[in-house]
PDB file of C-alpha atoms and ligand atoms in Angstrom:
ATOM      1  CA  MET A 223       6.549  16.435 -20.081  1.00 88.00           C
ATOM      2  CA  LYS A 224       3.145  16.430 -16.946  1.00 93.00           C
ATOM      3  CA  ILE A 225       3.571  14.118 -14.089  1.00 96.00           C
ATOM      4  CA  ALA A 226       1.003  13.587 -11.538  1.00 97.00           C
ATOM      5  CA  ILE A 227       0.716  11.877  -8.101  1.00 97.00           C
ATOM      6  CA  TYR A 228      -1.762   9.889  -7.479  1.00 98.00           C
ATOM      7  CA  PRO A 229      -0.999   9.064  -3.689  1.00 97.00           C
ATOM      8  CA  GLY A 230      -2.737   6.913  -0.970  1.00 96.00           C
ATOM      9  CA  SER A 231      -3.175   4.059   1.218  1.00 96.00           C
ATOM     10  CA  PHE A 232      -5.056   1.644  -0.864  1.00 98.00           C
ATOM     11  CA  ASP A 233      -5.520  -0.639   1.258  1.00 97.00           C
ATOM     12  CA  PRO A 234      -7.020  -2.215  -1.165  1.00 97.00           C
ATOM     13  CA  VAL A 235      -6.373  -1.202  -3.778  1.00 98.00           C
ATOM     14  CA  THR A 236     -10.498  -0.690  -5.162  1.00 98.00           C
ATOM     15  CA  ASN A 237     -12.632  -0.348  -8.394  1.00 98.00           C
ATOM     16  CA  GLY A 238     -12.310   2.807  -7.784  1.00 97.00           C
ATOM     17  CA  HIS A 239      -9.231   3.844  -7.703  1.00 98.00           C
ATOM     18  CA  ARG A 240      -8.415   2.236 -10.970  1.00 98.00           C
ATOM     19  CA  ASN A 241     -11.347   3.740 -12.519  1.00 98.00           C
ATOM     20  CA  ILE A 242      -9.403   7.366 -10.985  1.00 98.00           C
ATOM     21  CA  ILE A 243      -5.543   6.170 -11.727  1.00 98.00           C
ATOM     22  CA  ARG A 244      -7.396   4.372 -15.577  1.00 98.00           C
ATOM     23  CA  ARG A 245      -9.222   8.628 -16.205  1.00 98.00           C
ATOM     24  CA  ALA A 246      -5.661  10.756 -14.879  1.00 98.00           C
ATOM     25  CA  ALA A 247      -3.419   8.225 -16.634  1.00 98.00           C
ATOM     26  CA  SER A 248      -5.258   9.128 -20.255  1.00 98.00           C
ATOM     27  CA  ILE A 249      -5.068  13.001 -19.057  1.00 97.00           C
ATOM     28  CA  PHE A 250      -1.356  13.499 -17.942  1.00 97.00           C
ATOM     29  CA  ASP A 251       1.996  11.579 -19.272  1.00 97.00           C
ATOM     30  CA  ARG A 252       3.249   9.525 -16.320  1.00 97.00           C
ATOM     31  CA  LEU A 253       1.007   8.701 -13.362  1.00 98.00           C
ATOM     32  CA  ILE A 254       2.720   8.479 -10.239  1.00 98.00           C
ATOM     33  CA  VAL A 255      -0.057   6.018  -7.699  1.00 98.00           C
ATOM     34  CA  CYS A 256       2.208   6.515  -4.701  1.00 98.00           C
ATOM     35  CA  VAL A 257       1.298   4.580  -1.265  1.00 98.00           C
ATOM     36  CA  MET A 258       2.431   6.519   1.796  1.00 95.00           C
ATOM     37  CA  VAL A 259       2.469   5.806   5.677  1.00 88.00           C
ATOM     38  CA  ASN A 260      -1.236   7.459   6.379  1.00 77.00           C
ATOM     39  CA  ALA A 261      -0.380   7.651  10.825  1.00 73.00           C
ATOM     40  CA  GLY A 262      -4.230   8.806  11.549  1.00 71.00           C
ATOM     41  CA  LYS A 263      -5.643   5.330   9.987  1.00 72.00           C
ATOM     42  CA  SER A 264      -4.930   2.150  11.891  1.00 76.00           C
ATOM     43  CA  LYS A 265      -2.547  -0.257  11.511  1.00 88.00           C
ATOM     44  CA  PRO A 266      -2.679  -1.865   7.656  1.00 94.00           C
ATOM     45  CA  MET A 267      -4.436  -5.373   6.664  1.00 95.00           C
ATOM     46  CA  PHE A 268      -0.756  -5.016   3.937  1.00 96.00           C
ATOM     47  CA  SER A 269       2.377  -4.315   4.049  1.00 96.00           C
ATOM     48  CA  GLN A 270       3.032  -1.150   2.238  1.00 96.00           C
ATOM     49  CA  GLN A 271       5.220  -3.550   0.340  1.00 97.00           C
ATOM     50  CA  GLU A 272       2.269  -5.573  -0.936  1.00 98.00           C
ATOM     51  CA  ARG A 273      -0.060  -3.198  -2.120  1.00 98.00           C
ATOM     52  CA  VAL A 274       2.414  -1.774  -3.748  1.00 98.00           C
ATOM     53  CA  GLU A 275       2.565  -4.956  -5.283  1.00 98.00           C
ATOM     54  CA  MET A 276      -1.133  -5.010  -6.087  1.00 98.00           C
ATOM     55  CA  ILE A 277      -1.423  -2.216  -7.096  1.00 98.00           C
ATOM     56  CA  ARG A 278       1.083  -3.484  -9.875  1.00 98.00           C
ATOM     57  CA  LYS A 279      -0.649  -5.952 -10.687  1.00 98.00           C
ATOM     58  CA  VAL A 280      -3.731  -4.158 -11.896  1.00 98.00           C
ATOM     59  CA  THR A 281      -2.268  -0.987 -13.799  1.00 98.00           C
ATOM     60  CA  ALA A 282      -0.021  -3.802 -15.436  1.00 97.00           C
ATOM     61  CA  GLU A 283      -1.781  -2.889 -19.178  1.00 96.00           C
ATOM     62  CA  ILE A 284      -1.310   1.163 -18.252  1.00 98.00           C
ATOM     63  CA  PRO A 285       1.829   1.935 -19.720  1.00 97.00           C
ATOM     64  CA  ASN A 286       2.168   5.333 -18.353  1.00 98.00           C
ATOM     65  CA  VAL A 287       1.712   4.590 -14.448  1.00 98.00           C
ATOM     66  CA  GLU A 288       5.376   3.914 -11.823  1.00 98.00           C
ATOM     67  CA  VAL A 289       4.353   2.308  -8.541  1.00 98.00           C
ATOM     68  CA  ASP A 290       6.128   4.203  -5.957  1.00 98.00           C
ATOM     69  CA  CYS A 291       5.638   3.724  -2.611  1.00 97.00           C
ATOM     70  CA  SER A 292       7.027   6.840   0.806  1.00 96.00           C
ATOM     71  CA  ASP A 293       6.620   7.832   3.865  1.00 95.00           C
ATOM     72  CA  GLU A 294       8.248  11.327   3.154  1.00 94.00           C
ATOM     73  CA  LEU A 295       5.678  14.626   3.398  1.00 94.00           C
ATOM     74  CA  LEU A 296       3.235  14.716   0.129  1.00 94.00           C
ATOM     75  CA  ALA A 297       5.037  17.641  -0.005  1.00 94.00           C
ATOM     76  CA  ASP A 298       8.229  16.576  -0.562  1.00 93.00           C
ATOM     77  CA  TYR A 299       8.327  13.733  -2.213  1.00 95.00           C
ATOM     78  CA  ALA A 300       6.298  15.989  -5.188  1.00 95.00           C
ATOM     79  CA  ARG A 301       9.268  18.190  -4.927  1.00 93.00           C
ATOM     80  CA  ARG A 302      11.694  15.730  -5.216  1.00 94.00           C
ATOM     81  CA  LYS A 303       9.668  13.629  -8.223  1.00 93.00           C
ATOM     82  CA  GLY A 304       9.567  16.632  -9.332  1.00 89.00           C
ATOM     83  CA  GLY A 305       5.457  16.126  -9.955  1.00 75.00           C
ATOM     84  CA  CYS A 306       3.572  19.157  -9.774  1.00 80.00           C
ATOM     85  CA  VAL A 307      -0.073  18.256  -9.740  1.00 96.00           C
ATOM     86  CA  ILE A 308      -1.273  15.817  -7.440  1.00 97.00           C
ATOM     87  CA  VAL A 309      -4.676  14.054  -9.023  1.00 97.00           C
ATOM     88  CA  LYS A 310      -7.140  13.072  -5.586  1.00 96.00           C
ATOM     89  CA  GLY A 311     -11.036  10.820  -5.920  1.00 95.00           C
ATOM     90  CA  LEU A 312     -13.559  13.079  -4.814  1.00 95.00           C
ATOM     91  CA  ARG A 313     -16.168  10.545  -3.439  1.00 92.00           C
ATOM     92  CA  ALA A 314     -20.196  11.936  -1.786  1.00 78.00           C
ATOM     93  CA  GLY A 315     -20.267  14.719  -0.152  1.00 71.00           C
ATOM     94  CA  SER A 316     -17.286  12.646   2.512  1.00 72.00           C
ATOM     95  CA  ASP A 317     -13.963  13.548   0.594  1.00 81.00           C
ATOM     96  CA  PHE A 318     -14.446  17.395   0.523  1.00 86.00           C
ATOM     97  CA  GLU A 319     -13.790  18.804   3.950  1.00 88.00           C
ATOM     98  CA  ASN A 320     -10.838  17.067   4.209  1.00 89.00           C
ATOM     99  CA  GLU A 321      -9.203  17.343   0.799  1.00 90.00           C
ATOM    100  CA  PHE A 322      -9.856  20.656   0.326  1.00 91.00           C
ATOM    101  CA  GLN A 323      -7.399  21.673   3.771  1.00 93.00           C
ATOM    102  CA  MET A 324      -5.241  18.630   1.853  1.00 93.00           C
ATOM    103  CA  ALA A 325      -5.122  20.389  -1.199  1.00 94.00           C
ATOM    104  CA  LEU A 326      -4.312  23.550   0.847  1.00 94.00           C
ATOM    105  CA  ILE A 327      -2.212  22.574   2.752  1.00 95.00           C
ATOM    106  CA  ASN A 328       0.104  20.815   0.907  1.00 93.00           C
ATOM    107  CA  HIS A 329      -0.067  24.462  -1.812  1.00 92.00           C
ATOM    108  CA  LYS A 330       1.647  26.660   0.806  1.00 94.00           C
ATOM    109  CA  ILE A 331       3.907  24.325   2.017  1.00 93.00           C
ATOM    110  CA  ASN A 332       5.010  23.628  -1.482  1.00 92.00           C
ATOM    111  CA  PRO A 333       4.026  26.137  -3.912  1.00 93.00           C
ATOM    112  CA  ASN A 334       4.238  25.185  -6.617  1.00 92.00           C
ATOM    113  CA  LEU A 335       2.477  22.179  -5.769  1.00 94.00           C
ATOM    114  CA  ASP A 336      -1.770  21.867  -7.240  1.00 95.00           C
ATOM    115  CA  THR A 337      -4.237  19.484  -6.570  1.00 97.00           C
ATOM    116  CA  MET A 338      -7.026  18.254  -9.356  1.00 97.00           C
ATOM    117  CA  PHE A 339     -10.033  16.417  -8.261  1.00 96.00           C
ATOM    118  CA  LEU A 340     -11.713  13.403 -10.403  1.00 97.00           C
ATOM    119  CA  THR A 341     -14.615  12.931  -8.824  1.00 95.00           C
ATOM    120  CA  SER A 342     -16.036   9.033  -8.620  1.00 94.00           C
ATOM    121  CA  GLU A 343     -17.545   7.462 -11.188  1.00 96.00           C
ATOM    122  CA  HIS A 344     -22.088   7.329  -9.956  1.00 94.00           C
ATOM    123  CA  GLN A 345     -20.934   2.979  -9.017  1.00 95.00           C
ATOM    124  CA  TYR A 346     -17.958   3.697  -7.475  1.00 95.00           C
ATOM    125  CA  MET A 347     -19.571   6.865  -4.731  1.00 93.00           C
ATOM    126  CA  TYR A 348     -19.448   5.186  -2.499  1.00 91.00           C
ATOM    127  CA  LEU A 349     -17.044   2.376  -1.912  1.00 95.00           C
ATOM    128  CA  SER A 350     -13.842   2.872   0.104  1.00 94.00           C
ATOM    129  CA  SER A 351     -10.749   0.733   1.430  1.00 95.00           C
ATOM    130  CA  SER A 352     -12.177  -0.018   4.579  1.00 93.00           C
ATOM    131  CA  THR A 353     -16.424  -0.566   3.055  1.00 94.00           C
ATOM    132  CA  VAL A 354     -14.256  -3.789   0.786  1.00 96.00           C
ATOM    133  CA  LYS A 355     -12.701  -5.291   4.203  1.00 95.00           C
ATOM    134  CA  GLU A 356     -15.715  -4.601   6.722  1.00 93.00           C
ATOM    135  CA  LEU A 357     -17.932  -7.399   3.673  1.00 95.00           C
ATOM    136  CA  GLY A 358     -14.438  -9.108   2.714  1.00 94.00           C
ATOM    137  CA  TRP A 359     -15.029 -10.414   6.644  1.00 92.00           C
ATOM    138  CA  TYR A 360     -18.363 -12.066   6.424  1.00 93.00           C
ATOM    139  CA  ASP A 361     -17.984 -13.896   2.559  1.00 86.00           C
ATOM    140  CA  VAL A 362     -20.321 -10.752   0.816  1.00 92.00           C
ATOM    141  CA  ASP A 363     -18.746 -12.520  -3.293  1.00 95.00           C
ATOM    142  CA  LEU A 364     -16.486  -9.335  -4.067  1.00 96.00           C
ATOM    143  CA  GLY A 365     -16.488  -9.568  -7.535  1.00 96.00           C
ATOM    144  CA  ASP A 366     -17.897  -5.265  -7.889  1.00 95.00           C
ATOM    145  CA  PHE A 367     -15.474  -3.888  -5.891  1.00 97.00           C
ATOM    146  CA  LEU A 368     -12.415  -5.040  -6.068  1.00 98.00           C
ATOM    147  CA  PRO A 369     -10.261  -5.299  -9.396  1.00 98.00           C
ATOM    148  CA  ALA A 370     -10.444  -9.696 -10.459  1.00 97.00           C
ATOM    149  CA  GLU A 371      -6.280  -9.946 -10.212  1.00 97.00           C
ATOM    150  CA  ILE A 372      -5.519  -8.924  -6.712  1.00 98.00           C
ATOM    151  CA  ILE A 373      -9.165 -11.416  -5.136  1.00 97.00           C
ATOM    152  CA  PRO A 374      -7.450 -14.888  -3.966  1.00 96.00           C
ATOM    153  CA  ASP A 375      -4.658 -12.179  -1.755  1.00 95.00           C
ATOM    154  CA  PHE A 376      -7.386  -9.905  -0.420  1.00 97.00           C
ATOM    155  CA  GLN A 377      -9.469 -13.356   0.769  1.00 96.00           C
ATOM    156  CA  LYS A 378      -5.617 -15.240   1.136  1.00 95.00           C
ATOM    157  CA  ARG A 379      -4.682 -12.154   3.980  1.00 96.00           C
ATOM    158  CA  ILE A 380      -8.671 -12.613   5.601  1.00 95.00           C
ATOM    159  CA  GLN A 381      -8.393 -16.590   6.139  1.00 94.00           C
ATOM    160  CA  SER A 382      -5.192 -15.700   7.681  1.00 93.00           C
ATOM    161  CA  LEU A 383      -6.558 -12.483   9.455  1.00 91.00           C
ATOM    162  CA  LYS A 384      -9.255 -15.114  11.096  1.00 88.00           C
ATOM    163  CA  LEU A 385      -7.397 -18.414  11.725  1.00 87.00           C
ATOM    164  CA  GLY A 386      -4.798 -15.757  13.624  1.00 83.00           C
ATOM    165  CA  GLY A 387      -8.187 -14.839  16.044  1.00 68.00           C
ATOM    166  CA  THR A 388      -8.014 -11.259  14.286  1.00 66.00           C
ATOM    167  CA  SER A 389     -10.397  -9.158  14.756  1.00 58.00           C
ATOM    168  CA  HIS A 390     -11.674  -6.698  11.456  1.00 58.00           C
ATOM    169  CA  ALA A 391     -12.408  -3.442  14.333  1.00 47.00           C
TER     170      ALA A 391
HETATM  171  P1  ADP B 545      -9.796   5.412   1.253  1.00 57.30           P
HETATM  172  O1  ADP B 545      -9.097   3.942   2.653  1.00 57.30           O
HETATM  173  O2  ADP B 545     -10.753   5.962   1.885  1.00 57.30           O
HETATM  174  O3  ADP B 545     -10.236   3.589   0.638  1.00 57.30           O
HETATM  175  P2  ADP B 545      -7.264   6.633   0.630  1.00 57.30           P
HETATM  176  O4  ADP B 545      -6.634   6.855   1.332  1.00 57.30           O
HETATM  177  O5  ADP B 545      -6.209   5.179  -0.730  1.00 57.30           O
HETATM  178  O6  ADP B 545      -8.624   6.207   0.366  1.00 57.30           O
HETATM  179  O7  ADP B 545      -7.806   7.030  -0.916  1.00 57.30           O
HETATM  180  C1  ADP B 545      -6.250   7.658  -2.083  1.00 57.30           C
HETATM  181  C2  ADP B 545      -7.421   8.341  -2.875  1.00 57.30           C
HETATM  182  O8  ADP B 545      -8.379   8.060  -3.608  1.00 57.30           O
HETATM  183  C3  ADP B 545      -8.529   9.345  -1.949  1.00 57.30           C
HETATM  184  O9  ADP B 545      -8.207  10.307  -2.715  1.00 57.30           O
HETATM  185  C4  ADP B 545      -9.934   9.294  -1.928  1.00 57.30           C
HETATM  186  O10 ADP B 545     -10.481  10.699  -1.776  1.00 57.30           O
HETATM  187  C5  ADP B 545      -9.743   8.639  -3.290  1.00 57.30           C
HETATM  188  N1  ADP B 545     -10.635   7.201  -3.448  1.00 57.30           N
HETATM  189  C6  ADP B 545     -10.526   6.068  -2.934  1.00 57.30           C
HETATM  190  N2  ADP B 545     -11.890   5.407  -3.356  1.00 57.30           N
HETATM  191  C7  ADP B 545     -12.016   6.335  -4.096  1.00 57.30           C
HETATM  192  C8  ADP B 545     -13.355   5.871  -5.028  1.00 57.30           C
HETATM  193  N3  ADP B 545     -14.498   4.650  -5.221  1.00 57.30           N
HETATM  194  N4  ADP B 545     -13.954   6.584  -5.932  1.00 57.30           N
HETATM  195  C9  ADP B 545     -13.004   7.479  -6.057  1.00 57.30           C
HETATM  196  N5  ADP B 545     -12.099   8.458  -5.415  1.00 57.30           N
HETATM  197  C10 ADP B 545     -12.107   7.814  -4.674  1.00 57.30           C
END
């Protein structure tokens, strides 16, 4: 059985992420989408468990997708799960350097681990969770960016952050 792992922050999961999930799920027998802790990113908008629930909502119709979360090193997580392929999405330019470096490091730490890149579809090329958070703060229509199932959750969180006087920066 071919197992792949799609790791990321997914804060929140976007239409770009979902596109990668659908495509990867059609290539592998089983795809594990894993919400990882990213020490380099600022405080997340959603807890790890909330992000897991949102991804479950938007992938409910894809039977071979499983959603998990972990604070382990990705190479260790993959070893534990028996996954031999990491799936990553590549957007215009910006992702390449960083993803290339991470793929080499993960392979060095766990030589059984390979990384497969799926290029972003053109309509999602410039879409990121941080852009969505920025736009959401200004009440922009998010229909093209976020899966419809999670827009209410997202708007609710933005409203509560605004009421709490939290800045979006
Ligand atoms: P971000 O916070 O930048 O949106 P994540 O850490 O959640 O990113 O991303 C997880 C993975 O999904 C990474 O491999 C990233 O390159 C990929 N990804 C994110 N957004 C898109 C998109 N719009 N199209 C394709 N791949 C994407």
